[in-house]
Coordinates of C-alpha atoms and ligand atoms in Angstrom, one line a residue:
X1 CA 43.8 -94.4 109.9
X2 CA 47.1 -95.4 108.3
X3 CA 46.9 -97.4 105.2
X4 CA 48.1 -101.0 105.3
X5 CA 50.5 -100.5 108.1
X6 CA 52.2 -97.6 106.4
X7 CA 53.8 -95.4 109.0
X8 CA 52.1 -92.0 109.4
X9 CA 54.8 -89.7 110.1
X10 CA 54.1 -86.5 112.0
X11 CA 57.6 -85.4 111.2
X12 CA 60.3 -87.8 110.1
X13 CA 62.7 -88.6 112.8
X14 CA 65.8 -88.9 110.6
X15 CA 65.8 -85.4 109.1
X16 CA 69.0 -84.6 107.4
X17 CA 71.9 -83.8 109.6
X18 CA 74.1 -80.8 109.2
X19 CA 76.1 -81.8 106.2
X20 CA 75.2 -78.7 104.3
X21 CA 77.1 -78.3 101.1
X22 CA 79.7 -75.7 101.6
X23 CA 79.4 -74.1 98.2
X24 CA 81.3 -70.9 98.5
X25 CA 78.6 -68.8 97.0
X26 CA 76.1 -70.5 99.3
X27 CA 77.3 -70.6 102.9
X28 CA 74.0 -69.7 104.3
X29 CA 72.4 -71.6 107.2
X30 CA 69.9 -74.4 107.0
X31 CA 68.2 -73.0 110.0
X32 CA 64.8 -74.6 109.5
X33 CA 66.3 -78.0 108.9
X34 CA 68.7 -77.8 111.9
X35 CA 65.9 -76.7 114.2
X36 CA 63.8 -79.6 113.2
X37 CA 66.7 -81.9 113.7
X38 CA 67.5 -80.5 117.1
X39 CA 63.9 -80.9 118.1
X40 CA 63.9 -84.4 117.0
X41 CA 67.1 -85.2 118.7
X42 CA 65.8 -83.8 121.9
X43 CA 63.1 -86.3 121.7
X44 CA 65.5 -89.1 120.9
X45 CA 67.9 -88.5 123.7
X46 CA 67.6 -91.1 126.4
X47 CA 67.6 -89.4 129.8
X48 CA 71.1 -89.9 131.1
X49 CA 69.9 -90.8 134.6
X50 CA 67.8 -93.8 133.4
X51 CA 70.9 -95.6 132.1
X52 CA 73.6 -97.5 133.9
X53 CA 76.0 -94.9 135.2
X54 CA 79.1 -94.6 133.2
X55 CA 81.8 -96.9 134.5
X56 CA 85.0 -95.6 135.8
X57 CA 87.3 -94.3 133.1
X58 CA 90.4 -96.3 132.6
X59 CA 93.4 -94.4 134.0
X60 CA 96.4 -96.3 132.5
X61 CA 97.1 -93.4 130.2
X62 CA 99.3 -90.4 129.8
X63 CA 99.7 -87.9 132.6
X64 CA 97.2 -85.2 132.3
X65 CA 95.3 -82.4 133.8
X66 CA 93.1 -83.2 136.8
X67 CA 89.8 -84.8 136.2
X68 CA 86.8 -82.7 137.1
X69 CA 84.3 -83.5 139.9
X70 CA 81.0 -85.0 138.8
X71 CA 79.1 -81.7 139.1
X72 CA 81.6 -79.7 137.0
X73 CA 80.3 -78.0 133.8
X74 CA 79.6 -80.4 131.0
X75 CA 80.2 -83.6 133.0
X76 CA 78.3 -86.6 131.8
X77 CA 77.7 -84.8 128.5
X78 CA 75.5 -82.2 130.1
X79 CA 74.9 -78.8 128.4
X80 CA 76.8 -75.7 129.5
X81 CA 74.4 -72.7 129.3
X82 CA 75.9 -69.3 129.5
X83 CA 73.9 -66.1 129.7
X84 CA 75.9 -63.8 127.6
X85 CA 74.2 -60.8 129.0
X86 CA 75.6 -61.5 132.5
X87 CA 79.2 -61.5 131.3
X88 CA 81.4 -58.6 131.7
X89 CA 82.3 -56.6 128.6
X90 CA 85.7 -58.3 128.5
X91 CA 84.3 -61.8 128.9
X92 CA 81.6 -61.1 126.4
X93 CA 84.2 -60.2 123.9
X94 CA 85.9 -63.5 124.4
X95 CA 82.6 -65.3 124.1
X96 CA 81.9 -63.6 120.7
X97 CA 85.5 -64.2 119.5
X98 CA 85.1 -67.9 120.3
X99 CA 82.1 -68.2 118.1
X100 CA 83.6 -66.1 115.3
X101 CA 86.8 -68.2 115.1
X102 CA 85.2 -71.6 115.4
X103 CA 81.5 -71.5 114.5
X104 CA 81.0 -73.2 117.8
X105 CA 81.0 -71.9 121.4
X106 CA 84.6 -72.2 122.3
X107 CA 84.0 -70.2 125.5
X108 CA 81.7 -73.0 126.7
X109 CA 84.2 -75.6 125.7
X110 CA 86.9 -73.8 127.8
X111 CA 84.8 -74.3 130.9
X112 CA 84.6 -78.1 130.4
X113 CA 87.2 -80.5 131.5
X114 CA 89.5 -81.9 128.8
X115 CA 88.5 -85.3 130.3
X116 CA 84.9 -84.7 130.7
X117 CA 82.9 -87.8 131.5
X118 CA 80.2 -89.1 129.1
X119 CA 77.3 -91.5 129.8
X120 CA 77.6 -95.0 128.4
X121 CA 75.6 -94.4 125.3
X122 CA 75.6 -97.9 124.0
X123 CA 72.4 -99.9 123.6
X124 CA 72.2 -102.6 126.2
X125 CA 72.6 -105.4 123.6
X126 CA 76.1 -104.1 122.9
X127 CA 77.2 -104.9 126.5
X128 CA 77.0 -108.6 125.9
X129 CA 79.0 -108.7 122.7
X130 CA 82.3 -110.5 123.0
X131 CA 85.0 -109.2 120.6
X132 CA 88.0 -111.0 119.4
X133 CA 90.6 -111.1 122.1
X134 CA 93.3 -110.3 119.6
X135 CA 92.5 -107.3 117.6
X136 CA 94.6 -105.2 115.2
X137 CA 95.8 -102.0 116.5
X138 CA 95.1 -98.6 115.0
X139 CA 96.6 -95.2 114.2
X140 CA 94.1 -92.5 114.9
X141 CA 94.6 -89.7 112.4
X142 CA 93.1 -86.2 113.2
X143 CA 93.6 -83.5 110.6
X144 CA 92.9 -79.9 111.5
X145 CA 93.0 -76.4 110.1
X146 CA 92.6 -73.9 113.0
X147 CA 91.0 -75.9 115.7
X148 CA 90.2 -74.6 119.1
X149 CA 92.7 -75.7 121.8
X150 CA 90.3 -77.2 124.3
X151 CA 88.3 -78.9 121.6
X152 CA 91.4 -80.4 119.9
X153 CA 92.8 -81.7 123.2
X154 CA 89.4 -83.1 124.3
X155 CA 89.4 -85.0 121.1
X156 CA 92.8 -86.4 121.9
X157 CA 92.0 -87.2 125.6
X158 CA 88.7 -88.8 124.7
X159 CA 90.7 -91.3 122.6
X160 CA 93.5 -91.8 125.1
X161 CA 91.0 -92.2 128.0
X162 CA 88.6 -94.6 126.3
X163 CA 90.9 -96.8 124.2
X164 CA 92.7 -99.9 125.5
X165 CA 96.4 -99.0 125.3
X166 CA 97.3 -102.0 123.3
X167 CA 94.8 -101.2 120.6
X168 CA 96.1 -97.6 120.2
X169 CA 99.3 -97.5 118.2
X170 CA 99.5 -93.7 118.0
X171 CA 97.5 -90.6 117.5
X172 CA 98.7 -88.5 114.5
X173 CA 97.7 -84.9 114.5
X174 CA 98.0 -83.4 111.1
X175 CA 98.2 -79.6 111.1
X176 CA 97.0 -78.4 107.8
X177 CA 98.9 -75.1 107.9
X178 CA 96.9 -73.6 110.7
X179 CA 97.3 -69.9 111.4
X180 CA 96.1 -70.0 115.1
X181 CA 99.1 -69.3 117.4
X182 CA 98.4 -72.0 119.9
X183 CA 98.7 -74.7 117.3
X184 CA 102.4 -74.2 116.8
X185 CA 105.0 -74.1 119.6
X186 CA 102.4 -74.4 122.4
X187 CA 101.0 -77.5 120.9
X188 CA 104.5 -79.0 120.3
X189 CA 105.5 -78.3 123.9
X190 CA 102.3 -79.7 125.3
X191 CA 102.5 -82.9 123.2
X192 CA 106.2 -83.4 124.1
X193 CA 105.5 -83.0 127.9
X194 CA 102.2 -84.8 128.2
X195 CA 101.9 -87.5 125.6
X196 CA 103.9 -90.5 124.5
X197 CA 101.7 -91.7 121.7
X198 CA 100.8 -88.5 120.0
X199 CA 102.7 -87.2 117.0
X200 CA 102.3 -83.9 115.3
X201 CA 102.8 -83.7 111.5
X202 CA 102.7 -80.4 109.7
X203 CA 101.7 -79.7 106.1
X204 CA 104.1 -77.0 104.9
X205 CA 101.2 -75.3 103.0
X206 CA 97.5 -75.6 103.1
X207 CA 96.5 -78.9 101.5
X208 CA 92.8 -79.3 102.4
X209 CA 91.5 -82.2 104.5
X210 CA 91.9 -84.8 101.7
X211 CA 95.7 -84.4 101.2
X212 CA 96.1 -83.7 104.9
X213 CA 94.7 -87.1 105.6
X214 CA 97.0 -88.6 103.0
X215 CA 99.9 -87.1 104.8
X216 CA 98.8 -88.6 108.1
X217 CA 98.3 -92.0 106.5
X218 CA 101.7 -91.9 104.9
X219 CA 103.4 -91.8 108.4
X220 CA 101.0 -94.1 110.1
X221 CA 102.2 -97.5 111.3
X222 CA 99.0 -99.1 112.9
X223 CA 97.3 -102.1 111.3
X224 CA 94.2 -100.0 110.9
X225 CA 93.7 -96.3 110.1
X226 CA 91.0 -94.5 112.1
X227 CA 90.1 -91.0 111.0
X228 CA 88.5 -88.5 113.2
X229 CA 87.6 -84.8 112.8
X230 CA 89.4 -82.5 115.3
X231 CA 86.2 -81.8 117.2
X232 CA 85.1 -85.2 118.4
X233 CA 84.6 -87.1 121.6
X234 CA 85.0 -90.9 121.6
X235 CA 82.8 -92.7 124.0
X236 CA 83.3 -95.8 126.1
X237 CA 83.9 -98.9 124.0
X238 CA 84.0 -97.0 120.7
X239 CA 87.0 -98.7 119.1
X240 CA 86.7 -102.5 119.8
X241 CA 83.6 -103.0 117.6
X242 CA 85.2 -101.2 114.7
X243 CA 88.4 -103.2 114.9
X244 CA 86.6 -106.4 115.4
X245 CA 84.7 -105.9 112.2
X246 CA 87.9 -105.2 110.2
X247 CA 89.5 -108.3 111.8
X248 CA 86.8 -110.3 110.2
X249 CA 87.4 -109.0 106.8
X250 CA 90.0 -106.5 105.7
X251 CA 87.6 -105.0 103.1
X252 CA 85.1 -103.9 105.8
X253 CA 85.2 -100.1 106.0
X254 CA 83.4 -99.1 109.2
X255 CA 82.1 -96.0 110.8
X256 CA 80.8 -95.3 114.3
X257 CA 77.4 -93.9 115.0
X258 CA 78.1 -90.1 114.9
X259 CA 76.5 -88.5 117.9
X260 CA 75.9 -84.8 118.1
X261 CA 77.8 -82.5 120.3
X262 CA 75.7 -79.3 120.3
X263 CA 77.6 -76.4 118.9
X264 CA 76.3 -73.9 121.5
X265 CA 76.2 -75.9 124.7
X266 CA 78.5 -78.9 124.1
X267 CA 75.6 -81.1 125.2
X268 CA 76.2 -84.7 124.0
X269 CA 73.1 -86.0 122.2
X270 CA 72.7 -89.5 121.2
X271 CA 70.1 -92.0 120.1
X272 CA 69.7 -95.8 120.1
X273 CA 70.5 -98.2 117.3
X274 CA 66.9 -98.1 116.2
X275 CA 67.0 -94.4 115.4
X276 CA 70.4 -94.7 113.6
X277 CA 70.5 -93.4 110.0
X278 CA 72.4 -94.5 107.0
X279 CA 74.1 -92.3 104.5
X280 CA 72.8 -91.4 101.0
X281 CA 73.2 -88.6 98.6
X282 CA 71.2 -86.5 96.1
X283 CA 71.9 -85.5 92.5
X284 CA 73.6 -82.4 93.7
X285 CA 76.1 -84.9 95.0
X286 CA 75.4 -83.8 98.5
X287 CA 75.6 -86.3 101.3
X288 CA 72.4 -86.9 103.3
X289 CA 70.9 -89.2 106.0
X290 CA 68.1 -91.7 105.7
X291 CA 66.3 -94.2 107.9
X292 CA 67.5 -97.8 107.7
X293 CA 65.9 -99.3 104.6
X294 CA 63.3 -102.0 105.2
X295 CA 65.4 -104.7 103.4
X296 CA 68.4 -103.8 105.6
X297 CA 66.3 -104.1 108.7
X298 CA 65.2 -107.5 107.7
X299 CA 68.7 -108.7 106.7
X300 CA 70.2 -107.8 110.0
X301 CA 70.2 -110.4 112.8
X302 CA 70.0 -108.2 115.9
X303 CA 69.1 -104.6 116.5
X304 CA 72.8 -103.8 116.9
X305 CA 74.2 -105.7 114.0
X306 CA 76.3 -103.7 111.5
X307 CA 74.2 -101.6 109.1
X308 CA 75.2 -101.4 105.5
X309 CA 75.3 -97.9 104.3
X310 CA 75.4 -96.6 100.7
X311 CA 77.6 -93.7 101.7
X312 CA 79.4 -92.3 104.7
X313 CA 79.5 -88.8 106.1
X314 CA 83.3 -89.0 105.7
X315 CA 85.0 -87.7 108.8
X316 CA 84.9 -90.7 111.2
X317 CA 85.8 -94.1 110.0
X318 CA 88.2 -97.0 110.3
X319 CA 89.9 -98.9 107.4
X320 CA 92.6 -101.5 107.3
X321 CA 95.8 -99.7 106.4
X322 CA 96.7 -102.1 103.6
X323 CA 93.2 -102.1 102.3
X324 CA 93.2 -98.3 102.2
X325 CA 96.2 -98.4 99.9
X326 CA 94.9 -101.3 97.9
X327 CA 91.6 -99.5 97.2
X328 CA 93.4 -96.3 96.1
X329 CA 93.5 -94.1 99.3
X330 CA 92.0 -90.8 98.2
X331 CA 92.0 -88.6 95.1
X332 CA 94.9 -86.2 95.6
X333 CA 93.4 -83.8 93.1
X334 CA 90.6 -82.9 95.5
X335 CA 90.9 -79.7 97.4
X336 CA 90.0 -78.3 100.8
X337 CA 86.7 -80.0 101.6
X338 CA 83.9 -82.1 100.1
X339 CA 83.3 -85.0 97.7
X340 CA 85.9 -87.3 99.1
X341 CA 83.4 -89.1 101.3
X342 CA 81.1 -90.0 98.3
X343 CA 84.2 -90.9 96.2
X344 CA 85.4 -93.3 98.8
X345 CA 81.9 -94.7 99.4
X346 CA 81.3 -95.5 95.7
X347 CA 84.8 -96.8 95.3
X348 CA 84.6 -99.2 98.3
X349 CA 81.2 -100.6 97.2
X350 CA 82.0 -100.8 93.5
X351 CA 85.4 -102.3 94.0
X352 CA 84.4 -105.2 96.3
X353 CA 84.4 -103.7 99.8
X354 CA 81.6 -103.1 102.3
X355 CA 80.7 -99.9 104.1
X356 CA 79.0 -100.3 107.4
X357 CA 77.8 -98.3 110.4
X358 CA 78.6 -100.1 113.6
X359 CA 75.8 -99.3 116.1
X360 CA 77.8 -100.3 119.2
X361 CA 80.5 -97.7 118.4
X362 CA 79.6 -94.1 119.2
X363 CA 81.7 -91.0 118.7
X364 CA 80.4 -87.4 119.1
X365 CA 81.1 -84.7 116.6
X366 CA 80.4 -80.9 116.7
X367 CA 78.2 -80.2 113.7
X368 CA 78.6 -76.6 112.6
X369 CA 76.3 -74.3 110.7
X370 CA 79.0 -72.6 108.8
X371 CA 82.6 -73.3 107.8
X372 CA 84.8 -71.2 110.1
X373 CA 88.0 -71.3 108.1
X374 CA 89.1 -69.8 104.8
X375 CA 88.6 -71.6 101.5
X376 CA 90.4 -71.4 98.2
X377 CA 89.4 -68.1 96.6
X378 CA 88.1 -68.1 93.0
X379 CA 87.5 -71.9 92.8
X380 CA 84.3 -73.7 93.6
X381 CA 86.1 -76.6 95.3
X382 CA 83.1 -78.7 96.1
X383 CA 82.0 -78.6 92.5
X384 CA 85.5 -79.4 91.3
X385 CA 85.8 -82.3 93.7
X386 CA 82.3 -83.6 92.7
X387 CA 83.0 -83.4 89.0
X388 CA 86.2 -85.4 89.5
X389 CA 84.3 -88.1 91.3
X390 CA 81.4 -88.0 88.8
X391 CA 83.8 -88.4 85.9
X392 CA 85.4 -91.4 87.4
X393 CA 82.6 -93.3 89.1
X394 CA 79.2 -92.2 87.9
X395 CA 79.1 -93.5 84.3
X396 CA 76.0 -92.3 82.5
X397 CA 74.4 -91.2 85.7
X398 CA 76.7 -88.2 85.8
X399 CA 74.3 -86.4 83.5
X400 CA 71.9 -85.8 86.4
X401 CA 74.6 -83.9 88.3
X402 CA 75.9 -82.1 85.2
X403 CA 72.4 -80.9 84.4
X404 CA 72.6 -78.7 87.5
X405 CA 75.4 -76.7 85.9
X406 CA 74.0 -76.8 82.4
X407 CA 76.8 -79.1 81.6
X408 CA 79.3 -76.4 82.3
X409 CA 81.8 -78.5 84.3
X410 CA 84.6 -75.9 84.8
X411 CA 88.2 -76.8 85.3
X412 CA 88.5 -80.1 87.2
X413 CA 92.0 -81.2 86.3
X414 CA 93.2 -84.6 85.2
X415 CA 91.4 -87.7 86.4
X416 CA 93.1 -90.3 84.2
X417 CA 95.0 -91.9 87.1
X418 CA 91.7 -92.4 89.0
X419 CA 90.1 -93.9 85.9
X420 CA 93.1 -96.3 85.6
X421 CA 92.6 -97.2 89.2
X422 CA 89.0 -98.1 88.6
X423 CA 90.1 -100.3 85.7
X424 CA 92.9 -101.9 87.6
X425 CA 90.6 -102.9 90.4
X426 CA 88.0 -104.1 88.0
X427 CA 85.3 -102.3 89.8
X428 CA 81.6 -102.7 89.0
X429 CA 79.4 -100.1 87.3
X430 CA 77.5 -97.3 89.0
X431 CA 74.3 -98.9 87.7
X432 CA 75.2 -102.0 89.7
X433 CA 75.9 -99.8 92.8
X434 CA 72.5 -98.2 92.5
X435 CA 70.5 -101.3 91.9
X436 CA 72.2 -103.3 94.6
X437 CA 73.4 -100.9 97.2
X438 CA 71.1 -97.9 96.9
X439 CA 67.9 -99.1 95.3
X440 CA 65.8 -96.4 97.0
X441 CA 67.7 -93.6 95.4
X442 CA 65.5 -91.5 93.3
X443 CA 66.5 -91.4 89.6
X444 CA 65.3 -88.3 87.8
X445 CA 65.0 -90.2 84.5
X446 CA 62.5 -92.6 86.1
X447 CA 60.0 -90.0 87.2
X448 CA 56.4 -90.9 86.3
X449 CA 55.7 -87.3 85.5
X450 CA 57.7 -84.2 85.6
X451 CA 57.8 -80.4 85.0
X452 CA 55.4 -77.8 86.1
X453 CA 52.0 -78.7 87.7
X454 CA 49.4 -76.4 86.2
X455 CA 45.8 -76.1 87.4
X456 CA 43.2 -76.9 84.8
X457 CA 41.2 -73.8 85.3
X458 CA 43.8 -71.1 85.6
X459 CA 47.4 -70.8 84.5
X460 CA 48.6 -71.1 88.1
X461 CA 51.4 -73.5 89.1
X462 CA 52.6 -75.2 92.3
X463 CA 55.7 -73.3 93.2
X464 CA 58.3 -73.5 95.9
X465 CA 61.9 -72.3 96.1
X466 CA 64.6 -74.7 95.0
X467 CA 67.2 -73.8 97.5
X468 CA 68.0 -75.9 100.5
X469 CA 66.5 -73.5 103.0
X470 CA 63.1 -74.3 101.5
X471 CA 62.5 -77.1 103.9
X472 CA 59.5 -76.7 106.1
X473 CA 58.1 -73.9 103.8
X474 CA 54.6 -73.9 102.4
X475 CA 54.0 -74.7 98.8
X476 CA 52.7 -71.6 97.0
X477 CA 50.9 -70.8 93.8
X478 CA 52.4 -68.7 91.1
X479 CA 51.5 -67.9 87.5
X480 CA 53.1 -70.6 85.4
X481 CA 56.4 -69.3 83.9
X482 CA 57.5 -72.4 82.0
X483 CA 61.1 -71.9 83.2
X484 CA 61.3 -74.9 85.5
X485 CA 63.1 -73.7 88.6
X486 CA 60.7 -73.4 91.5
X487 CA 57.9 -74.9 89.4
X488 CA 59.8 -78.1 88.4
X489 CA 58.5 -81.2 90.1
X490 CA 58.8 -84.9 89.6
X491 CA 56.4 -87.6 90.5
X492 CA 58.4 -90.6 91.8
X493 CA 57.4 -94.2 91.4
X494 CA 56.8 -94.3 95.1
X495 CA 54.2 -91.5 94.9
X496 CA 56.3 -88.6 96.0
X497 CA 56.1 -85.1 94.5
X498 CA 59.6 -84.0 94.8
X499 CA 62.6 -82.0 93.7
X500 CA 65.9 -83.4 94.9
X501 CA 65.5 -84.3 98.5
X502 CA 62.5 -82.0 99.0
X503 CA 59.1 -83.6 99.0
X504 CA 55.6 -82.2 99.2
X505 CA 54.3 -83.1 102.6
X506 CA 50.9 -82.8 104.2
X507 CA 50.7 -83.3 108.0
X508 CA 47.2 -82.1 108.4
X509 CA 47.5 -78.3 108.1
X510 CA 49.3 -76.9 105.1
X511 CA 50.9 -78.3 102.0
X512 CA 54.6 -78.0 102.8
X513 CA 58.0 -78.9 101.5
X514 CA 59.9 -81.3 103.7
X515 CA 63.0 -83.5 103.3
X516 CA 61.9 -86.7 101.6
X517 CA 61.9 -89.6 104.0
X518 CA 61.0 -92.4 101.6
X519 CA 58.4 -93.9 104.1
X520 CA 55.3 -92.7 102.2
X521 CA 53.2 -91.5 105.1
X522 CA 52.6 -87.8 104.8
X523 CA 54.6 -87.7 101.5
X524 CA 52.5 -90.3 99.7
X525 CA 50.5 -88.9 96.7
X526 CA 48.3 -90.3 94.0
X527 CA 47.9 -88.7 90.6
X528 CA 44.5 -90.0 89.7
X529 CA 43.1 -90.9 86.3
X530 CA 41.0 -87.8 86.5
X531 CA 44.1 -85.6 87.2
X532 CA 43.6 -85.0 90.9
X533 CA 46.6 -84.9 93.3
X534 CA 45.2 -86.9 96.1
X535 CA 47.0 -87.2 99.4
X536 CA 47.0 -90.9 100.1
X537 CA 46.7 -90.9 103.9
X538 CA 44.2 -88.1 104.4
X539 CA 42.3 -88.7 101.2
X540 CA 42.2 -85.0 100.5
X541 CA 42.9 -83.3 97.2
X542 CA 45.0 -80.2 96.4
X543 CA 42.6 -77.4 95.4
X544 CA 43.1 -74.0 93.9
X545 CA 40.6 -71.9 95.8
X546 CA 38.7 -69.0 94.3
X547 CA 40.8 -66.5 96.3
X548 CA 44.0 -68.0 94.6
X549 CA 45.2 -70.1 97.5
X550 CA 46.1 -73.7 97.9
X551 CA 44.0 -75.7 100.2
X552 CA 43.6 -79.4 100.9
X553 CA 40.0 -80.2 100.4
X554 CA 37.7 -83.2 100.2
X555 CA 38.0 -84.6 96.7
X556 CA 34.9 -83.6 94.7
X557 CA 36.0 -83.9 91.1
X558 CA 35.8 -80.2 90.4
X559 CA 38.2 -78.7 87.9
X560 CA 39.8 -76.6 90.6
X561 CA 41.2 -79.9 91.9
X562 CA 42.6 -80.9 88.5
X563 CA 46.2 -80.5 87.7
X564 CA 48.3 -81.1 84.6
X565 CA 51.9 -82.2 84.6
X566 CA 54.0 -80.8 81.9
X567 CA 55.3 -84.2 81.0
X568 CA 53.5 -87.4 81.8
X569 CA 54.5 -91.0 81.1
X570 CA 51.5 -92.5 79.3
X571 CA 50.3 -95.7 81.0
Ligands
LIG1 C1 82.0 -83.6 106.8 C2 82.9 -84.6 107.5 C3 84.3 -84.2 107.2 C4 84.6 -84.3 105.7 C5 83.6 -83.4 105.0 C6 83.6 -83.6 103.5 C7 81.9 -85.8 109.4 C8 81.5 -85.7 110.8 N1 82.6 -84.7 108.9 O1 82.2 -82.2 107.1 O2 85.3 -85.1 107.9 O3 84.5 -85.7 105.3 O4 82.2 -83.7 105.4 O5 84.8 -83.2 103.0 O6 81.7 -86.8 108.8 N2 90.3 -79.5 107.7 C9 91.6 -79.4 107.3 N3 91.9 -78.7 106.2 C10 91.0 -78.0 105.5 C11 89.7 -78.0 105.9 C12 89.3 -78.8 107.0 O7 92.5 -80.1 107.9 O8 91.4 -77.3 104.5 C13 89.9 -80.3 108.8 C14 89.0 -79.7 109.8 O9 89.8 -79.0 110.8 C15 88.3 -80.9 110.4 C16 88.2 -81.8 109.2 O10 89.1 -81.4 108.3 O11 89.0 -81.5 111.5 C17 86.8 -81.8 108.6 O12 86.3 -80.5 108.3 P1 84.9 -79.9 108.9 O13 84.8 -80.3 110.3 O14 84.9 -78.5 108.5 O15 84.0 -80.8 108.0 P2 82.4 -81.3 108.4 O16 82.4 -81.9 109.7 O17 81.5 -80.1 108.2
LIG2 MN1 83.7 -81.7 111.4

């Protein structure tokens, strides 16, 4: 039985999404994590047919290609499944090429209408909300480097088709020096013929998404700036709740719930406000998702009230245009991809703003397992961007990030302007941010015990790989090597045995590594006075068996169940 109402989690239902860090030297897949996520999302998805059918799509918009009949591929957000083996050699080549160019199934996308219909994915509580009758208007800014034609246009049409005309000032497409042919003259011609509200702006050279967004913002004229990735689909009613929140306070920075458009089938997956996650990060300065913290659940008035989020994913958000400038736009010194989302999140919170997820606003995004485009060669841009933000915003806490690189920061350029900005805005400290905005963040310096975990009888240590692909892997036993690495663990105040976002997890069968969920349950451990590692829920202890394996056994006080941490905080 679960202890004192602690949830017992078979598998957490808010596993990290696909925001894998795109370190150049580590572009490998997080297959295990993604599979788990997909499995969970399948369970979350509300059957489309059980909901109110999507209402008609407003048609007061630009002239466009014909709308598809209801049974056409992908309509209502349905999956398009293609049996590659049944394709002719020529078609199969196109199919492969689509995947290679985009890291999603462009071939499937090309079969789907640019106007495909989607279910009304909002929670029923959203349907009764009355928004201000006068709302600010918005410029929608979409930056892209080499986006697929049908995917880019579906992004544009989803906005045009589902946004009241008076709220949409313009859509600004920022081409970040794409090399795909269709994104040049063909796009210009199409935009000129079909659209009135769409502008194309081109960066003369590759700038990366951060400076590309700055370029878009510099020409935008709407009251609000709304950023979207170039592979999104906005759903019915997506914009009003975002603008309404900004109308209440210019320093509210808001994001929609980001639904998942499956990379292979274009199936539109969504969950309810109750399963929505908030943004966090780890000490590798990697963004991650978490369940809504208990305090935040209690603070909110209704299940669909705005959710305060310590960080945002980065691609999809709305911000008052003047506030965007006031708060320091972005750090122009950041390259290509990464870090800008945490930088803006910390900045907004520390300098007096608020970052929220708005549960009644849903926008789908294609999450990819690899980055399809070229990066800057010879530079670890994610590290460079992260060091820049750590230098400016993290105060003493930056040491936890720098430890990862043995304090070898590399070239990160000049951050004096950003430091001056922080001073000018009189922003609060990072310590304030953690204590007030992200109290559940694990602080390595606060671990109750850390280092290797050695068995009392034999010099064998609990061992599991450090890399991100380790999730869902068994914990192994290895001769203690005193090198840290795979044998470095920390015991958190909450009773987790963890490294970064990886926690030891026991769901009844094996001792595993799983993403930390912060809800105790299967990840709750007790290091007893007699040095046992007791799993709180099952009451079993970690044992080194005679045949050199790890087993979860009834606690019996034997030395094979006793473990010593390298460093322990005396009590
Ligand atoms: C996530 C964000 C993304 C950004 C990134 C961190 C979501 C859904 N996505 O990664 O917006 O915050 O984290 O930096 O929150 N692009 C360019 N020039 C480049 C590289 C990319 O214009 O040099 C465009 C790209 O075409 C896309 C957007 O920037 O429209 C984001 O890139 P991504 O889709 O590869 O990033 P994603 O979703 O993995
Ligand atoms: Mn994206």
